[in-house]
Amino acid sequence: MLYELRDRFARWLVYRRTVASLRRVPDSTLADAGISRSEIREHARYASLRR
């Protein structure tokens, strides 16, 4: 159970850091990567599951 909690917390941290990082990126750079502002959370969620 402790390992599961630690893993969930680690995934949450990756999610939060990814969201924060992508929100700082200019719109033009996001567009070059094929990401819209509305998709940031989705991409962060995907990144946290790939961890």
PDB file of N, CA and C in Angstrom:
ATOM      1  N   MET A   1       0.823  -1.189   0.000  1.00  0.00           N
ATOM      2  CA  MET A   1       0.000   0.000   0.000  1.00  0.00           C
ATOM      3  C   MET A   1       0.870   1.258   0.000  1.00  0.00           C
ATOM      4  N   LEU A   2       1.948   1.222   0.750  1.00  0.00           N
ATOM      5  CA  LEU A   2       2.838   2.378   0.801  1.00  0.00           C
ATOM      6  C   LEU A   2       3.467   2.640  -0.569  1.00  0.00           C
ATOM      7  N   TYR A   3       3.809   1.590  -1.298  1.00  0.00           N
ATOM      8  CA  TYR A   3       4.391   1.751  -2.628  1.00  0.00           C
ATOM      9  C   TYR A   3       3.395   2.378  -3.593  1.00  0.00           C
ATOM     10  N   GLU A   4       2.141   1.977  -3.479  1.00  0.00           N
ATOM     11  CA  GLU A   4       1.104   2.549  -4.339  1.00  0.00           C
ATOM     12  C   GLU A   4       0.927   4.033  -4.048  1.00  0.00           C
ATOM     13  N   LEU A   5       0.925   4.397  -2.795  1.00  0.00           N
ATOM     14  CA  LEU A   5       0.788   5.799  -2.405  1.00  0.00           C
ATOM     15  C   LEU A   5       1.979   6.608  -2.916  1.00  0.00           C
ATOM     16  N   ARG A   6       3.166   6.057  -2.780  1.00  0.00           N
ATOM     17  CA  ARG A   6       4.365   6.744  -3.260  1.00  0.00           C
ATOM     18  C   ARG A   6       4.313   6.911  -4.780  1.00  0.00           C
ATOM     19  N   ASP A   7       3.847   5.884  -5.479  1.00  0.00           N
ATOM     20  CA  ASP A   7       3.754   5.948  -6.933  1.00  0.00           C
ATOM     21  C   ASP A   7       2.719   6.981  -7.369  1.00  0.00           C
ATOM     22  N   ARG A   8       1.600   7.029  -6.706  1.00  0.00           N
ATOM     23  CA  ARG A   8       0.558   8.012  -7.036  1.00  0.00           C
ATOM     24  C   ARG A   8       1.075   9.431  -6.821  1.00  0.00           C
ATOM     25  N   PHE A   9       1.790   9.626  -5.724  1.00  0.00           N
ATOM     26  CA  PHE A   9       2.332  10.945  -5.422  1.00  0.00           C
ATOM     27  C   PHE A   9       3.358  11.348  -6.485  1.00  0.00           C
ATOM     28  N   ALA A  10       4.200  10.421  -6.885  1.00  0.00           N
ATOM     29  CA  ALA A  10       5.205  10.693  -7.916  1.00  0.00           C
ATOM     30  C   ALA A  10       4.535  11.059  -9.239  1.00  0.00           C
ATOM     31  N   ARG A  11       3.477  10.336  -9.602  1.00  0.00           N
ATOM     32  CA  ARG A  11       2.748  10.648 -10.840  1.00  0.00           C
ATOM     33  C   ARG A  11       2.092  12.018 -10.752  1.00  0.00           C
ATOM     34  N   TRP A  12       1.557  12.348  -9.588  1.00  0.00           N
ATOM     35  CA  TRP A  12       0.927  13.658  -9.378  1.00  0.00           C
ATOM     36  C   TRP A  12       1.960  14.776  -9.537  1.00  0.00           C
ATOM     37  N   LEU A  13       3.158  14.563  -8.989  1.00  0.00           N
ATOM     38  CA  LEU A  13       4.215  15.563  -9.133  1.00  0.00           C
ATOM     39  C   LEU A  13       4.596  15.765 -10.595  1.00  0.00           C
ATOM     40  N   VAL A  14       4.726  14.681 -11.333  1.00  0.00           N
ATOM     41  CA  VAL A  14       5.044  14.786 -12.762  1.00  0.00           C
ATOM     42  C   VAL A  14       3.942  15.561 -13.478  1.00  0.00           C
ATOM     43  N   TYR A  15       2.701  15.274 -13.157  1.00  0.00           N
ATOM     44  CA  TYR A  15       1.562  15.972 -13.764  1.00  0.00           C
ATOM     45  C   TYR A  15       1.638  17.468 -13.485  1.00  0.00           C
ATOM     46  N   ARG A  16       1.810  17.838 -12.225  1.00  0.00           N
ATOM     47  CA  ARG A  16       1.835  19.252 -11.836  1.00  0.00           C
ATOM     48  C   ARG A  16       3.007  19.985 -12.474  1.00  0.00           C
ATOM     49  N   ARG A  17       4.167  19.344 -12.487  1.00  0.00           N
ATOM     50  CA  ARG A  17       5.348  19.987 -13.091  1.00  0.00           C
ATOM     51  C   ARG A  17       5.171  20.154 -14.596  1.00  0.00           C
ATOM     52  N   THR A  18       4.574  19.179 -15.236  1.00  0.00           N
ATOM     53  CA  THR A  18       4.356  19.260 -16.675  1.00  0.00           C
ATOM     54  C   THR A  18       3.369  20.369 -17.008  1.00  0.00           C
ATOM     55  N   VAL A  19       2.295  20.456 -16.252  1.00  0.00           N
ATOM     56  CA  VAL A  19       1.311  21.524 -16.468  1.00  0.00           C
ATOM     57  C   VAL A  19       1.982  22.878 -16.288  1.00  0.00           C
ATOM     58  N   ALA A  20       2.732  23.039 -15.221  1.00  0.00           N
ATOM     59  CA  ALA A  20       3.395  24.321 -14.954  1.00  0.00           C
ATOM     60  C   ALA A  20       4.376  24.663 -16.070  1.00  0.00           C
ATOM     61  N   SER A  21       5.120  23.684 -16.527  1.00  0.00           N
ATOM     62  CA  SER A  21       6.100  23.928 -17.598  1.00  0.00           C
ATOM     63  C   SER A  21       5.414  24.324 -18.901  1.00  0.00           C
ATOM     64  N   LEU A  22       4.389  23.586 -19.268  1.00  0.00           N
ATOM     65  CA  LEU A  22       3.706  23.879 -20.530  1.00  0.00           C
ATOM     66  C   LEU A  22       2.969  25.214 -20.492  1.00  0.00           C
ATOM     67  N   ARG A  23       2.492  25.621 -19.335  1.00  0.00           N
ATOM     68  CA  ARG A  23       1.806  26.916 -19.235  1.00  0.00           C
ATOM     69  C   ARG A  23       2.763  28.086 -19.435  1.00  0.00           C
ATOM     70  N   ARG A  24       4.050  27.866 -19.190  1.00  0.00           N
ATOM     71  CA  ARG A  24       5.043  28.927 -19.385  1.00  0.00           C
ATOM     72  C   ARG A  24       5.501  29.042 -20.840  1.00  0.00           C
ATOM     73  N   VAL A  25       5.186  28.063 -21.660  1.00  0.00           N
ATOM     74  CA  VAL A  25       5.623  28.044 -23.060  1.00  0.00           C
ATOM     75  C   VAL A  25       4.739  28.983 -23.876  1.00  0.00           C
ATOM     76  N   PRO A  26       5.355  29.783 -24.754  1.00  0.00           N
ATOM     77  CA  PRO A  26       4.548  30.682 -25.613  1.00  0.00           C
ATOM     78  C   PRO A  26       3.622  29.893 -26.542  1.00  0.00           C
ATOM     79  N   ASP A  27       2.524  30.531 -26.918  1.00  0.00           N
ATOM     80  CA  ASP A  27       1.540  29.896 -27.796  1.00  0.00           C
ATOM     81  C   ASP A  27       2.154  29.435 -29.111  1.00  0.00           C
ATOM     82  N   SER A  28       3.052  30.230 -29.667  1.00  0.00           N
ATOM     83  CA  SER A  28       3.649  29.867 -30.955  1.00  0.00           C
ATOM     84  C   SER A  28       4.473  28.585 -30.849  1.00  0.00           C
ATOM     85  N   THR A  29       5.170  28.402 -29.736  1.00  0.00           N
ATOM     86  CA  THR A  29       5.962  27.195 -29.538  1.00  0.00           C
ATOM     87  C   THR A  29       5.059  25.986 -29.330  1.00  0.00           C
ATOM     88  N   LEU A  30       3.982  26.184 -28.576  1.00  0.00           N
ATOM     89  CA  LEU A  30       3.021  25.100 -28.393  1.00  0.00           C
ATOM     90  C   LEU A  30       2.417  24.701 -29.740  1.00  0.00           C
ATOM     91  N   ALA A  31       2.089  25.699 -30.550  1.00  0.00           N
ATOM     92  CA  ALA A  31       1.502  25.416 -31.860  1.00  0.00           C
ATOM     93  C   ALA A  31       2.486  24.641 -32.734  1.00  0.00           C
ATOM     94  N   ASP A  32       3.756  24.982 -32.646  1.00  0.00           N
ATOM     95  CA  ASP A  32       4.763  24.240 -33.409  1.00  0.00           C
ATOM     96  C   ASP A  32       4.818  22.776 -32.982  1.00  0.00           C
ATOM     97  N   ALA A  33       4.544  22.522 -31.709  1.00  0.00           N
ATOM     98  CA  ALA A  33       4.550  21.152 -31.196  1.00  0.00           C
ATOM     99  C   ALA A  33       3.204  20.461 -31.402  1.00  0.00           C
ATOM    100  N   GLY A  34       2.228  21.198 -31.928  1.00  0.00           N
ATOM    101  CA  GLY A  34       0.913  20.615 -32.185  1.00  0.00           C
ATOM    102  C   GLY A  34       0.045  20.520 -30.948  1.00  0.00           C
ATOM    103  N   ILE A  35       0.282  21.424 -29.984  1.00  0.00           N
ATOM    104  CA  ILE A  35      -0.469  21.412 -28.725  1.00  0.00           C
ATOM    105  C   ILE A  35      -1.192  22.743 -28.578  1.00  0.00           C
ATOM    106  N   SER A  36      -2.468  22.684 -28.242  1.00  0.00           N
ATOM    107  CA  SER A  36      -3.205  23.917 -27.947  1.00  0.00           C
ATOM    108  C   SER A  36      -3.268  24.091 -26.432  1.00  0.00           C
ATOM    109  N   ARG A  37      -3.564  25.290 -26.005  1.00  0.00           N
ATOM    110  CA  ARG A  37      -3.652  25.566 -24.562  1.00  0.00           C
ATOM    111  C   ARG A  37      -4.670  24.646 -23.871  1.00  0.00           C
ATOM    112  N   SER A  38      -5.741  24.348 -24.562  1.00  0.00           N
ATOM    113  CA  SER A  38      -6.778  23.506 -23.960  1.00  0.00           C
ATOM    114  C   SER A  38      -6.346  22.048 -23.800  1.00  0.00           C
ATOM    115  N   GLU A  39      -5.262  21.662 -24.462  1.00  0.00           N
ATOM    116  CA  GLU A  39      -4.777  20.278 -24.394  1.00  0.00           C
ATOM    117  C   GLU A  39      -3.657  20.080 -23.374  1.00  0.00           C
ATOM    118  N   ILE A  40      -3.250  21.119 -22.688  1.00  0.00           N
ATOM    119  CA  ILE A  40      -2.121  21.020 -21.765  1.00  0.00           C
ATOM    120  C   ILE A  40      -2.372  19.960 -20.688  1.00  0.00           C
ATOM    121  N   ARG A  41      -3.526  19.976 -20.079  1.00  0.00           N
ATOM    122  CA  ARG A  41      -3.818  19.004 -19.010  1.00  0.00           C
ATOM    123  C   ARG A  41      -3.794  17.570 -19.535  1.00  0.00           C
ATOM    124  N   GLU A  42      -4.310  17.383 -20.735  1.00  0.00           N
ATOM    125  CA  GLU A  42      -4.327  16.045 -21.335  1.00  0.00           C
ATOM    126  C   GLU A  42      -2.900  15.542 -21.568  1.00  0.00           C
ATOM    127  N   HIS A  43      -2.052  16.398 -22.083  1.00  0.00           N
ATOM    128  CA  HIS A  43      -0.665  16.009 -22.325  1.00  0.00           C
ATOM    129  C   HIS A  43       0.070  15.759 -21.014  1.00  0.00           C
ATOM    130  N   ALA A  44      -0.231  16.548 -20.004  1.00  0.00           N
ATOM    131  CA  ALA A  44       0.394  16.345 -18.687  1.00  0.00           C
ATOM    132  C   ALA A  44      -0.064  15.025 -18.078  1.00  0.00           C
ATOM    133  N   ARG A  45      -1.318  14.701 -18.237  1.00  0.00           N
ATOM    134  CA  ARG A  45      -1.837  13.433 -17.723  1.00  0.00           C
ATOM    135  C   ARG A  45      -1.140  12.258 -18.404  1.00  0.00           C
ATOM    136  N   TYR A  46      -0.976  12.358 -19.707  1.00  0.00           N
ATOM    137  CA  TYR A  46      -0.291  11.312 -20.467  1.00  0.00           C
ATOM    138  C   TYR A  46       1.164  11.181 -20.005  1.00  0.00           C
ATOM    139  N   ALA A  47       1.824  12.313 -19.801  1.00  0.00           N
ATOM    140  CA  ALA A  47       3.219  12.293 -19.344  1.00  0.00           C
ATOM    141  C   ALA A  47       3.347  11.643 -17.968  1.00  0.00           C
ATOM    142  N   SER A  48       2.369  11.878 -17.105  1.00  0.00           N
ATOM    143  CA  SER A  48       2.446  11.300 -15.753  1.00  0.00           C
ATOM    144  C   SER A  48       2.222   9.791 -15.769  1.00  0.00           C
ATOM    145  N   LEU A  49       1.505   9.292 -16.755  1.00  0.00           N
ATOM    146  CA  LEU A  49       1.277   7.847 -16.843  1.00  0.00           C
ATOM    147  C   LEU A  49       2.438   7.125 -17.489  1.00  0.00           C
ATOM    148  N   ARG A  50       3.230   7.828 -18.289  1.00  0.00           N
ATOM    149  CA  ARG A  50       4.397   7.242 -18.939  1.00  0.00           C
ATOM    150  C   ARG A  50       5.593   7.130 -18.013  1.00  0.00           C
ATOM    151  N   ARG A  51       5.548   7.748 -16.899  1.00  0.00           N
ATOM    152  CA  ARG A  51       6.650   7.815 -15.940  1.00  0.00           C
ATOM    153  C   ARG A  51       7.248   6.492 -15.648  1.00  0.00           C
TER     154      ARG A  51
END
